[in-house]
XYZ file of C-alpha atoms in Angstrom:
755
model
C 0.000 0.000 0.000
C 2.747 2.479 1.008
C 4.771 1.587 -2.082
C 1.756 2.075 -4.349
C 1.077 5.482 -2.806
C 4.732 6.491 -3.195
C 4.749 5.479 -6.844
C 1.506 7.331 -7.481
C 2.777 10.528 -5.884
C 5.874 10.448 -8.102
C 3.472 11.161 -10.977
C 3.808 14.893 -10.479
C 7.532 14.871 -11.150
C 7.110 12.913 -14.374
C 4.156 15.093 -15.336
C 6.375 18.156 -14.989
C 8.845 16.678 -17.486
C 6.072 16.082 -20.022
C 4.705 19.612 -19.579
C 8.167 21.096 -20.077
C 8.907 18.930 -23.124
C 8.175 19.557 -26.762
C 5.401 18.322 -28.961
C 1.909 19.506 -29.714
C -0.699 19.837 -26.930
C -2.448 16.719 -28.287
C 0.772 14.692 -28.133
C 1.455 15.813 -24.579
C -2.143 15.038 -23.586
C -1.755 11.514 -24.967
C 1.459 11.069 -22.973
C -0.202 12.337 -19.785
C -3.129 9.894 -19.988
C -0.728 6.991 -20.510
C 1.403 8.180 -17.570
C -1.606 8.431 -15.228
C -2.864 4.970 -16.136
C 0.544 3.454 -15.336
C 1.119 5.545 -12.213
C -2.243 4.759 -10.626
C -2.312 1.171 -11.782
C -5.513 1.587 -13.793
C -6.535 0.029 -17.084
C -7.903 3.259 -18.527
C -7.267 6.990 -18.257
C -9.370 9.360 -20.349
C -9.535 13.130 -20.710
C -12.810 14.812 -21.739
C -12.832 18.526 -22.661
C -15.867 20.799 -22.480
C -16.843 22.303 -25.806
C -19.495 24.777 -26.928
C -23.060 23.719 -26.257
C -22.247 22.057 -22.925
C -20.755 19.006 -24.657
C -17.870 16.906 -23.305
C -15.614 15.521 -26.038
C -13.179 12.647 -25.525
C -9.812 14.301 -26.325
C -7.349 11.591 -25.247
C -7.405 8.105 -23.781
C -5.174 5.261 -22.717
C -7.139 2.006 -22.635
C -10.290 2.909 -24.579
C -10.550 2.680 -28.367
C -8.449 5.342 -30.103
C -11.119 5.500 -32.807
C -13.429 7.124 -30.256
C -11.113 10.112 -29.658
C -12.758 13.354 -30.883
C -15.869 11.346 -31.802
C -17.391 10.309 -28.462
C -19.386 13.138 -26.918
C -21.548 13.424 -23.806
C -23.786 16.236 -22.695
C -23.105 17.791 -19.317
C -25.062 15.698 -16.748
C -25.214 12.746 -19.201
C -23.538 9.608 -17.924
C -21.024 9.432 -15.082
C -18.597 11.758 -16.864
C -21.400 14.272 -17.410
C -22.393 14.029 -13.755
C -18.860 14.958 -12.663
C -18.946 17.976 -14.990
C -22.420 19.038 -13.840
C -21.687 18.828 -10.107
C -18.034 19.849 -10.147
C -17.324 17.032 -7.683
C -15.319 13.819 -7.870
C -17.185 10.549 -8.351
C -15.994 7.022 -7.534
C -18.058 3.899 -8.268
C -16.998 0.274 -7.858
C -19.611 -0.934 -10.365
C -20.202 1.728 -13.016
C -22.665 -0.370 -15.024
C -25.113 -0.568 -12.117
C -25.058 3.182 -11.503
C -28.378 4.818 -12.547
C -26.565 7.562 -14.498
C -24.319 5.236 -16.483
C -24.393 5.943 -20.232
C -22.984 3.300 -22.587
C -20.924 4.362 -25.611
C -20.142 1.205 -27.654
C -17.508 2.916 -29.850
C -15.234 3.389 -26.804
C -14.875 -0.335 -26.118
C -15.557 0.180 -22.417
C -17.523 -3.076 -22.136
C -14.627 -4.653 -20.237
C -14.351 -2.021 -17.514
C -16.328 -2.052 -14.290
C -15.073 0.591 -11.792
C -14.575 4.303 -12.454
C -13.180 7.386 -10.756
C -13.688 10.799 -12.337
C -12.628 14.278 -11.207
C -13.431 17.697 -12.695
C -10.786 19.814 -14.398
C -11.377 23.282 -12.991
C -10.022 26.650 -13.993
C -11.256 30.039 -12.880
C -13.963 28.383 -10.817
C -15.460 26.731 -13.912
C -15.388 23.093 -14.980
C -13.583 22.823 -18.332
C -13.351 19.050 -18.564
C -13.209 15.705 -16.762
C -10.304 13.361 -16.072
C -11.309 9.733 -15.440
C -9.709 6.349 -14.765
C -11.307 2.894 -15.070
C -10.507 -0.675 -14.085
C -11.691 -4.061 -15.313
C -12.367 -5.402 -11.826
C -14.511 -3.860 -9.108
C -12.224 -1.494 -7.192
C -12.615 0.874 -4.267
C -10.268 3.733 -5.084
C -8.168 5.106 -2.217
C -8.450 8.677 -0.936
C -4.846 9.440 -1.924
C -5.604 8.287 -5.498
C -8.481 10.762 -5.753
C -6.283 13.506 -4.304
C -3.538 12.828 -6.853
C -5.985 12.678 -9.756
C -7.494 16.029 -8.667
C -4.043 17.614 -8.519
C -3.147 16.283 -11.965
C -6.507 17.554 -13.269
C -5.678 21.036 -12.020
C -2.316 20.973 -13.815
C -3.980 19.707 -16.995
C -6.615 22.443 -16.785
C -3.876 25.082 -16.912
C -2.235 23.348 -19.883
C -5.523 23.108 -21.776
C -6.369 26.755 -21.084
C -3.118 27.918 -22.638
C -3.017 25.455 -25.507
C -6.066 26.707 -27.457
C -7.350 23.155 -27.898
C -10.826 24.659 -28.052
C -11.205 27.696 -30.270
C -12.016 31.003 -28.629
C -14.909 31.432 -31.052
C -16.744 28.736 -29.084
C -16.565 30.582 -25.793
C -19.388 33.037 -26.258
C -21.454 35.020 -28.750
C -20.552 38.500 -29.878
C -23.553 40.798 -29.563
C -24.156 43.939 -31.530
C -22.105 45.845 -34.075
C -18.674 47.121 -33.059
C -19.385 50.689 -34.183
C -23.045 51.202 -33.265
C -24.360 52.414 -29.899
C -25.618 49.683 -27.579
C -27.485 49.510 -24.271
C -26.779 46.720 -21.767
C -28.582 45.927 -18.537
C -27.378 44.606 -15.194
C -27.932 44.856 -11.441
C -27.552 48.235 -9.773
C -24.904 47.746 -7.081
C -23.970 51.358 -6.374
C -25.821 54.363 -7.675
C -24.415 57.232 -9.617
C -23.560 58.197 -13.146
C -20.142 57.965 -14.747
C -18.757 58.466 -18.238
C -15.346 57.261 -19.353
C -13.227 55.000 -21.510
C -13.519 51.220 -21.156
C -10.477 49.521 -19.637
C -10.248 45.785 -19.019
C -9.231 44.844 -15.497
C -5.973 42.908 -15.790
C -6.535 39.157 -16.293
C -5.644 36.501 -13.795
C -1.956 35.964 -13.205
C -0.795 33.214 -15.536
C 0.851 30.342 -13.691
C 3.434 28.552 -15.825
C 5.174 26.550 -13.105
C 2.727 24.275 -11.335
C 4.918 21.460 -10.011
C 7.635 22.081 -7.416
C 11.025 20.428 -6.980
C 11.388 20.800 -3.207
C 8.498 21.395 -0.758
C 10.727 23.243 1.727
C 11.891 25.666 -0.949
C 8.290 26.248 -2.041
C 7.180 26.826 1.560
C 9.891 29.456 1.991
C 8.755 31.162 -1.218
C 5.192 31.145 0.122
C 6.231 32.684 3.445
C 8.188 35.433 1.668
C 5.324 36.240 -0.702
C 2.806 36.338 2.168
C 4.989 38.789 4.067
C 5.364 41.042 1.016
C 1.624 40.923 0.327
C 0.721 41.871 3.903
C 3.129 44.795 3.801
C 1.533 46.054 0.582
C -1.948 45.814 2.113
C -0.771 47.723 5.198
C 0.654 50.433 2.934
C -2.679 50.634 1.120
C -4.510 51.036 4.429
C -2.218 53.880 5.419
C -2.485 55.565 2.015
C -6.310 55.674 2.080
C -6.787 56.372 5.784
C -8.636 59.646 5.161
C -11.512 58.078 3.206
C -14.684 58.225 5.357
C -17.299 55.579 6.046
C -17.336 51.810 6.597
C -14.582 51.447 4.030
C -11.890 50.988 6.704
C -13.681 48.028 8.269
C -13.738 46.394 4.845
C -9.986 46.712 4.385
C -9.326 45.565 7.933
C -11.484 42.503 7.246
C -9.562 41.969 4.006
C -6.311 42.202 5.990
C -7.671 39.527 8.365
C -8.379 37.223 5.398
C -4.678 37.521 4.492
C -3.853 36.117 7.942
C -6.391 33.278 7.809
C -4.664 30.131 9.033
C -7.086 27.825 7.247
C -6.488 29.429 3.837
C -2.711 29.363 4.296
C -2.876 25.837 5.701
C -4.680 24.488 2.648
C -2.067 26.072 0.366
C 0.709 24.508 2.464
C -0.912 21.072 2.270
C -0.919 21.176 -1.532
C 2.731 22.232 -1.570
C 3.520 19.097 0.430
C 1.852 16.975 -2.276
C 4.345 18.262 -4.866
C 2.835 21.454 -6.267
C 4.780 24.680 -6.575
C 3.725 27.556 -4.303
C 1.844 29.258 -7.137
C 0.337 25.938 -8.213
C -0.949 25.386 -4.681
C -2.450 28.887 -4.530
C -4.210 28.304 -7.861
C -5.526 24.901 -6.679
C -6.995 26.329 -3.454
C -8.485 29.281 -5.339
C -10.148 27.045 -7.948
C -11.539 24.737 -5.251
C -12.938 27.706 -3.333
C -14.532 29.249 -6.429
C -16.285 26.042 -7.360
C -17.545 25.371 -3.838
C -18.795 28.926 -3.349
C -20.398 29.036 -6.807
C -22.802 26.337 -5.609
C -23.998 28.551 -2.742
C -27.068 30.579 -3.656
C -26.972 32.814 -0.566
C -25.541 36.087 -1.953
C -24.228 37.163 1.430
C -21.905 34.173 1.519
C -20.863 34.313 -2.134
C -19.762 37.933 -1.705
C -16.812 36.755 0.397
C -15.505 34.769 -2.591
C -14.338 37.942 -4.340
C -12.067 38.839 -1.410
C -10.411 35.428 -1.571
C -9.964 35.715 -5.351
C -8.377 39.141 -4.868
C -5.989 37.713 -2.271
C -5.080 34.731 -4.448
C -4.214 36.906 -7.461
C -2.327 39.357 -5.254
C -0.305 36.513 -3.710
C 0.377 35.031 -7.157
C 1.784 38.359 -8.361
C 4.265 38.327 -5.504
C 5.178 34.686 -6.161
C 5.715 35.236 -9.885
C 7.660 38.454 -9.355
C 4.978 40.733 -10.765
C 4.088 42.674 -7.646
C 3.213 45.857 -9.494
C -0.204 47.474 -9.368
C -2.116 48.806 -12.350
C -0.022 50.880 -14.746
C -1.704 54.211 -14.064
C 0.441 56.050 -16.582
C -1.101 53.967 -19.360
C -4.712 54.596 -18.301
C -7.066 57.130 -19.897
C -7.968 60.202 -17.876
C -11.491 58.874 -17.162
C -11.781 55.105 -16.735
C -14.749 52.718 -16.728
C -13.376 49.406 -15.428
C -14.621 46.190 -17.090
C -14.116 43.018 -15.049
C -15.522 39.598 -14.180
C -15.403 40.320 -10.437
C -13.292 42.476 -8.159
C -11.810 42.456 -4.679
C -11.613 45.599 -2.516
C -7.838 45.947 -2.735
C -7.906 45.400 -6.509
C -10.217 48.375 -6.860
C -7.739 50.522 -4.931
C -4.942 49.522 -7.290
C -6.526 52.037 -9.654
C -6.411 55.781 -9.099
C -9.864 56.603 -7.635
C -9.727 60.085 -9.137
C -9.761 58.532 -12.612
C -12.409 55.859 -12.027
C -15.815 56.853 -13.337
C -17.520 53.479 -13.008
C -17.178 49.705 -12.688
C -19.021 47.076 -14.756
C -18.886 43.396 -13.729
C -20.002 40.150 -15.291
C -20.667 38.931 -11.748
C -20.977 40.871 -8.488
C -23.560 41.638 -5.802
C -24.440 44.580 -3.593
C -22.740 43.338 -0.420
C -19.347 42.470 -1.898
C -16.475 44.383 -0.353
C -15.399 46.061 -3.591
C -18.872 47.602 -3.856
C -18.664 48.896 -0.275
C -15.320 50.519 -1.077
C -16.839 51.948 -4.272
C -19.654 53.469 -2.212
C -17.123 55.174 0.041
C -15.392 56.565 -3.057
C -18.715 57.412 -4.766
C -18.007 55.241 -7.830
C -21.087 53.797 -9.625
C -21.083 50.005 -10.033
C -23.241 47.694 -12.165
C -23.037 43.919 -11.809
C -24.230 40.793 -13.603
C -23.886 42.227 -17.115
C -23.860 39.147 -19.398
C -21.019 38.769 -21.924
C -19.670 42.220 -21.138
C -16.229 41.364 -22.557
C -17.822 40.377 -25.878
C -19.929 43.535 -26.022
C -17.595 46.255 -24.770
C -14.198 46.686 -26.414
C -11.203 48.435 -24.822
C -11.257 52.216 -25.447
C -15.022 52.253 -26.121
C -16.764 55.276 -24.633
C -19.171 54.077 -21.920
C -21.853 55.659 -19.732
C -22.545 53.847 -16.446
C -26.047 54.526 -15.076
C -25.748 52.988 -11.628
C -29.153 54.321 -10.568
C -31.005 52.155 -13.085
C -28.523 49.371 -13.891
C -27.952 50.472 -17.490
C -24.730 50.616 -19.524
C -24.597 52.742 -22.677
C -21.765 51.738 -25.007
C -20.572 54.282 -27.602
C -23.384 56.732 -26.679
C -24.404 59.640 -28.899
C -24.034 63.259 -27.802
C -27.695 63.517 -26.778
C -27.336 60.540 -24.428
C -24.133 61.961 -22.919
C -25.802 65.296 -22.275
C -28.839 63.683 -20.641
C -26.701 61.737 -18.209
C -24.603 64.726 -17.246
C -27.838 66.484 -16.307
C -28.795 63.453 -14.199
C -25.789 63.895 -11.916
C -27.362 66.964 -10.330
C -30.689 65.179 -9.690
C -28.911 62.322 -7.915
C -27.054 64.657 -5.575
C -30.337 66.325 -4.651
C -31.990 62.951 -3.840
C -29.124 61.869 -1.562
C -29.321 65.124 0.320
C -33.069 64.597 0.727
C -32.630 61.162 2.422
C -30.027 62.615 4.755
C -32.385 65.425 5.733
C -34.670 63.030 7.669
C -32.114 60.393 8.709
C -32.528 61.197 12.398
C -36.303 61.616 12.172
C -38.381 58.728 13.637
C -40.370 56.660 11.138
C -43.871 57.881 12.018
C -46.766 57.686 9.569
C -48.938 60.697 8.806
C -51.598 59.376 11.198
C -49.147 58.822 14.062
C -48.086 55.154 13.889
C -44.467 54.633 14.983
C -42.674 51.972 12.949
C -39.309 50.644 14.121
C -36.921 50.288 11.191
C -34.030 47.909 11.905
C -31.175 46.675 9.723
C -29.967 43.191 8.814
C -26.265 42.519 9.458
C -23.757 39.675 9.452
C -20.273 41.204 9.630
C -18.784 43.955 11.746
C -18.657 46.474 8.920
C -22.419 46.044 8.458
C -22.850 47.764 11.831
C -21.788 51.047 10.231
C -25.237 51.038 8.641
C -26.808 51.809 12.025
C -25.271 55.272 12.047
C -25.468 55.988 8.336
C -29.135 54.981 8.013
C -30.447 56.181 11.365
C -31.999 52.739 11.988
C -33.469 51.774 15.379
C -31.298 48.668 15.861
C -30.308 45.335 14.320
C -33.347 43.150 13.726
C -31.316 40.223 12.381
C -27.643 39.504 12.997
C -26.589 36.436 10.994
C -24.094 34.586 13.184
C -23.198 31.934 10.598
C -20.749 34.099 8.626
C -17.764 33.569 11.005
C -18.472 29.826 11.010
C -18.246 29.733 7.213
C -15.117 31.879 6.921
C -12.972 29.597 9.086
C -11.396 26.189 8.469
C -12.791 24.829 11.759
C -15.485 25.635 14.303
C -14.720 28.977 16.018
C -14.003 28.652 19.722
C -16.197 30.086 22.481
C -13.555 32.763 23.068
C -13.485 33.769 19.401
C -17.277 33.988 19.249
C -17.462 35.927 22.524
C -15.024 38.539 21.219
C -17.028 38.976 18.018
C -20.438 39.289 19.713
C -19.004 41.748 22.237
C -17.786 43.989 19.385
C -21.198 43.833 17.717
C -22.967 44.948 20.896
C -20.367 47.654 21.496
C -20.865 49.063 18.002
C -24.653 49.004 18.487
C -24.406 51.124 21.628
C -27.812 51.443 23.258
C -29.657 50.068 20.223
C -30.959 46.456 20.379
C -29.349 43.581 18.470
C -31.181 40.332 17.756
C -28.789 37.424 17.202
C -30.014 34.536 15.077
C -28.317 31.304 16.111
C -26.320 29.262 13.621
C -28.258 28.901 10.358
C -26.248 26.613 8.070
C -27.059 23.731 5.797
C -29.003 23.943 2.578
C -26.935 26.299 0.395
C -24.792 27.526 3.304
C -21.891 25.112 3.417
C -19.233 24.714 6.091
C -15.838 23.672 4.670
C -15.100 21.372 7.611
C -18.371 19.390 7.570
C -18.589 16.521 5.123
C -22.316 16.100 4.817
C -24.021 13.501 2.700
C -25.708 15.011 -0.385
C -29.453 15.661 -0.058
C -32.096 15.623 -2.766
C -33.723 18.754 -1.342
C -31.224 20.560 0.923
C -33.452 23.632 1.426
C -35.839 21.380 3.343
C -33.182 19.041 4.686
C -30.795 18.865 7.617
C -30.175 22.538 8.293
C -30.499 25.370 10.815
C -32.051 24.414 14.182
C -32.230 20.771 13.082
C -28.434 20.601 12.929
C -27.818 22.393 16.226
C -30.404 20.340 18.116
C -28.830 17.170 16.741
C -25.365 18.542 17.571
C -26.169 20.387 20.829
C -22.509 21.053 21.689
C -22.372 23.572 18.825
C -25.506 25.351 20.066
C -24.321 25.307 23.684
C -20.985 26.902 22.785
C -22.614 29.602 20.694
C -25.156 30.455 23.406
C -22.376 30.438 26.007
C -20.475 33.013 23.948
C -23.593 35.177 23.506
C -24.253 35.119 27.273
C -20.694 36.119 28.108
C -20.673 38.920 25.526
C -24.020 40.261 26.779
C -22.994 40.716 30.420
C -25.126 43.522 31.906
C -26.662 44.192 28.483
C -29.829 42.891 26.901
C -29.494 39.510 25.175
C -31.890 38.861 22.291
C -31.648 35.349 20.818
C -33.692 34.040 17.899
C -33.817 30.416 16.711
C -34.085 29.749 12.931
C -36.292 27.350 10.967
C -38.395 26.242 13.923
C -41.150 23.961 12.609
C -43.066 23.231 15.829
C -43.342 24.195 19.479
C -41.309 21.175 20.600
C -38.253 22.432 18.687
C -38.566 25.889 20.215
C -38.834 24.396 23.703
C -35.782 22.195 23.133
C -33.688 25.144 21.961
C -34.892 27.371 24.796
C -34.035 24.619 27.298
C -30.429 24.626 26.051
C -30.278 28.415 26.477
C -31.676 28.281 30.007
C -29.147 25.574 30.940
C -26.294 27.731 29.663
C -27.596 30.761 31.574
C -27.583 28.665 34.771
C -24.116 27.312 33.985
C -22.632 30.767 33.444
C -24.307 32.126 36.577
C -22.725 29.295 38.608
C -19.261 30.188 37.327
C -19.746 33.862 38.180
C -20.261 35.301 34.692
C -22.043 38.692 34.865
C -25.595 37.940 33.660
C -27.367 39.787 30.846
C -29.510 42.673 32.026
C -32.488 41.049 30.336
C -32.967 37.952 28.166
C -35.473 37.877 25.299
C -36.009 34.556 23.472
C -37.704 34.482 20.102
C -38.091 32.432 16.967
C -38.062 32.882 13.238
C -41.331 32.048 11.538
C -40.338 30.665 8.146
C -41.811 27.155 8.147
C -45.583 27.165 7.390
C -46.310 24.369 9.910
C -45.484 26.745 12.765
C -48.335 29.056 11.742
C -50.828 26.366 12.745
C -49.113 26.001 16.121
C -48.898 29.727 16.757
C -51.623 29.756 19.448
C -49.715 27.108 21.422
C -46.382 28.867 20.841
C -47.733 32.232 21.967
C -49.020 30.646 25.188
C -45.651 28.986 25.749
C -43.863 32.220 26.606
C -42.101 33.177 23.378
C -40.889 36.779 23.770
C -40.996 37.798 20.107
C -41.478 36.384 16.615
C -39.759 37.426 13.396
C -41.180 36.401 10.031
C -38.482 35.291 7.568
C -40.470 36.083 4.453
C -37.897 34.678 1.992
C -38.129 31.101 3.269
C -41.766 31.339 4.334
C -42.799 32.284 0.808
C -40.683 29.661 -0.947
C -42.043 26.920 1.302
C -45.623 28.188 1.046
C -45.553 28.317 -2.754
C -43.234 25.276 -3.171
C -40.962 27.446 -5.304
C -37.185 27.463 -4.800
C -36.216 31.127 -4.496
C -32.728 30.323 -5.860
C -34.204 28.991 -9.113
C -34.303 31.802 -11.671
C -36.971 29.949 -13.683
C -39.381 30.315 -10.762
C -38.712 33.994 -10.098
C -42.065 35.002 -11.547
C -44.103 32.062 -10.289
C -45.320 33.800 -7.145
C -45.493 37.265 -5.656
C -45.352 37.997 -1.902
C -47.956 40.663 -2.669
C -50.514 38.002 -3.554
C -53.779 37.523 -1.671
C -52.552 34.139 -0.404
C -49.311 35.512 1.023
C -50.964 38.600 2.519
C -53.677 36.449 4.122
C -51.052 34.291 5.819
C -49.272 37.363 7.172
C -52.570 38.887 8.285
C -53.351 35.758 10.321
C -49.931 35.910 11.994
C -50.400 39.589 12.894
C -53.857 38.941 14.338
C -52.663 36.103 16.569
C -49.568 37.965 17.802
C -51.519 41.159 18.522
C -54.082 39.198 20.566
C -51.260 37.687 22.642
C -49.361 41.021 22.873
C -46.214 39.378 21.457
C -43.987 41.688 19.356
C -43.817 40.717 15.686
C -41.306 41.761 13.042
C -40.462 40.841 9.447
C -36.865 40.562 8.253
C -37.057 39.306 4.667
C -36.605 41.100 1.345
C -40.240 42.265 1.423
C -39.441 44.754 4.160
C -36.811 46.555 2.032
C -39.198 47.412 -0.803
C -41.370 50.497 -0.142
C -44.515 49.110 -1.821
C -44.263 45.767 0.013
C -43.497 47.579 3.266
C -46.625 49.709 2.784
C -48.719 46.522 2.653
C -46.940 45.099 5.717
C -47.620 48.112 7.940
C -51.222 48.130 6.718
C -51.515 44.514 7.895
C -50.209 45.551 11.311
C -46.414 45.027 11.292
C -44.690 47.624 13.467
C -41.117 46.286 13.261
C -39.347 45.900 9.904
C -35.745 44.754 9.476
C -34.268 45.787 6.142
C -30.982 46.023 4.284
C -29.338 49.274 5.395
C -29.735 51.021 1.995
C -33.486 50.385 2.206
C -34.011 52.420 5.390
C -34.201 55.800 3.632
C -36.718 54.842 0.890
C -38.929 52.857 3.325
C -38.883 55.704 5.860
C -39.817 58.174 3.118
C -42.793 55.944 2.253
C -43.886 55.784 5.900
C -43.659 59.530 6.395
C -46.029 60.007 3.436
C -48.540 57.271 4.379
C -51.832 57.344 6.276
C -51.945 53.746 7.517
C -55.598 53.943 8.558
C -56.443 54.706 4.925
C -54.328 51.854 3.517
C -55.506 49.168 5.995
C -59.140 48.788 4.842
C -58.090 48.808 1.200
C -55.533 46.026 1.742
C -58.140 43.965 3.618
C -60.448 44.135 0.584
C -57.726 42.470 -1.493
C -57.245 39.398 0.701
C -60.060 37.364 -0.849
C -59.303 38.129 -4.497
C -58.466 35.159 -6.760
C -55.572 37.069 -8.380
C -51.968 35.833 -8.415
C -50.789 39.296 -7.386
C -52.265 42.577 -6.189
C -49.036 44.521 -6.679
C -50.428 46.821 -9.344
C -53.581 47.429 -7.284
C -51.400 48.604 -4.395
C -49.181 50.684 -6.655
C -52.177 52.508 -8.101
C -53.540 53.152 -4.596
C -50.196 54.588 -3.500
C -50.010 56.916 -6.494
C -53.600 58.069 -5.987
C -52.929 58.883 -2.311
C -49.567 60.613 -2.671
C -47.511 57.832 -1.051
C -43.858 57.990 -2.041
C -42.421 54.767 -3.473
C -39.078 56.077 -4.798
């Protein structure tokens, strides 16, 4: 066994010789497949490459029929090879023929082979092919064999990317005419208007040396590069110290990522397997991109851009290219075109020249967007095929207020947008004029507007928005950003900082809410057919009570002599709430016995996001729950059986439907009768029209994204709730799929602001 593992690991050295040798890419690919088959003791090794149309083509093989090369094709998700490509995960089967996804291709001559192991070839977070081995007999492949095959696949992915085996004309369509004006659409990430010359953000650092000669030498190179990178980040912090706002917290968080022991540890582990330092960085970065791309929660995916920024920054130091953007070569006014962007990458460019940023990816909470807000740079994200549609040196207008990009605009368009700059400045000043004014409707109803948060820099939104507190603090973010479970001490320090930043404003902590699309890197969970309704949230922490006990212990210690507000997620029945509350009470008693200063007051609540709990609300309200918070995102997807992460279902239901509003009305009625405070912390609360319906139903606490406080407060200040309430109640029995337009017309007729 040890000898077989030693021989297999020597593959990397021989692979390096092939990569450095001559011959065409096809010849080298043929040599590599033969080498892998011999090194791993398999009868077959095959390489499939992804081509246009989501088709996997057999490019090279040792052991299958050579006549099948460049002829055998499988669709992504077709067969075992297609499954590896579709999921981006390795697959090992001892009896391939009995697997339900097996697809037989007679021209390959694979009749003789029974077992199979396949791994994805990943580059830039995308699967570009599959590397597979097969054996005649039934075989359980060892963990080290999978690890080696994955490492070889990463090296092959780099070779394939640089070899032009697949023509660039297959990679994406070119839209529009190169000389005519064009309008593109995307997501508005930061408002504002900018006009400048298109500049491509520099591409990823090319890694030419993937296999190392000596692990100790590579480790020393890594340590040196890490030190240089940290020094450059510190210099950047010092250079931009005068920029106001939450921007500094972002860069401090970015600096902490550069110190993350788990990230560095994973790089070090790959160096020990035989990769060069830059090869190990690329491997960890590709693995992270693929794993995070499968997470639909945007709050979690936003952290991916920071790690990509760090990886590219570290690679520049390793390859000797530590320079920042060549500012002398840039136009006077720049519109940056990129796939995604980290916060430090944005600062590599002269902010005085940046007029806008356009991304193929991106989301509103990513750190680069927060830095852009501090620098007042408009940003638009999720613009499809932007590199095919915008050429370098094109003139571009970025309309961040509406999510529009105007490429090669005419003079009339340019003039119109310059006039829009003044209107935007006036609107921002208007929101600031009532920031400190309580949210009170025209007929005297006081509505508490809270913010949702999940990282320390989110707390800056309390001051900037004038919100009344934090209605939802997502505690799972630190769990997901670390290579292992955070200790009680680490959690205590974090929660103490949150409460300190909140001052005298309340903070409601939601206990660990992972599972589903929120993955922890250190938990190997079995795949689930329906993870959104699987083993997640309170179900995990009740089954693993040590995790819940440690988190509650940290919250109690951090809340000494302050109010502690704890909320349990995804509670489906009263028994689950009681079980979770029992754990909290036991930890309160434990900490009191050891002399920990107790919280000034303890409030215990639950999220209402599982429909079954609605029918147990009377029992729950009698059981002593202190408050309830409706999680409208999950409640609506479960009520309508529509996955909110599935873009095909985006228009299948509307939270402003009679069915949804009737459910919420029932919840309000029951909570009011029991005098139990009720809030709503989903996306509904951040939209002025939806919020108008919610306050008409009786909600008096809304927790919104910080940027939504101003528009929602403006709506409330212009609303007579006693006028809206009876109208909304007349809509509850309608058979319509949505009453959104009814409500919009009512708002316009009654002078209610929805901007």
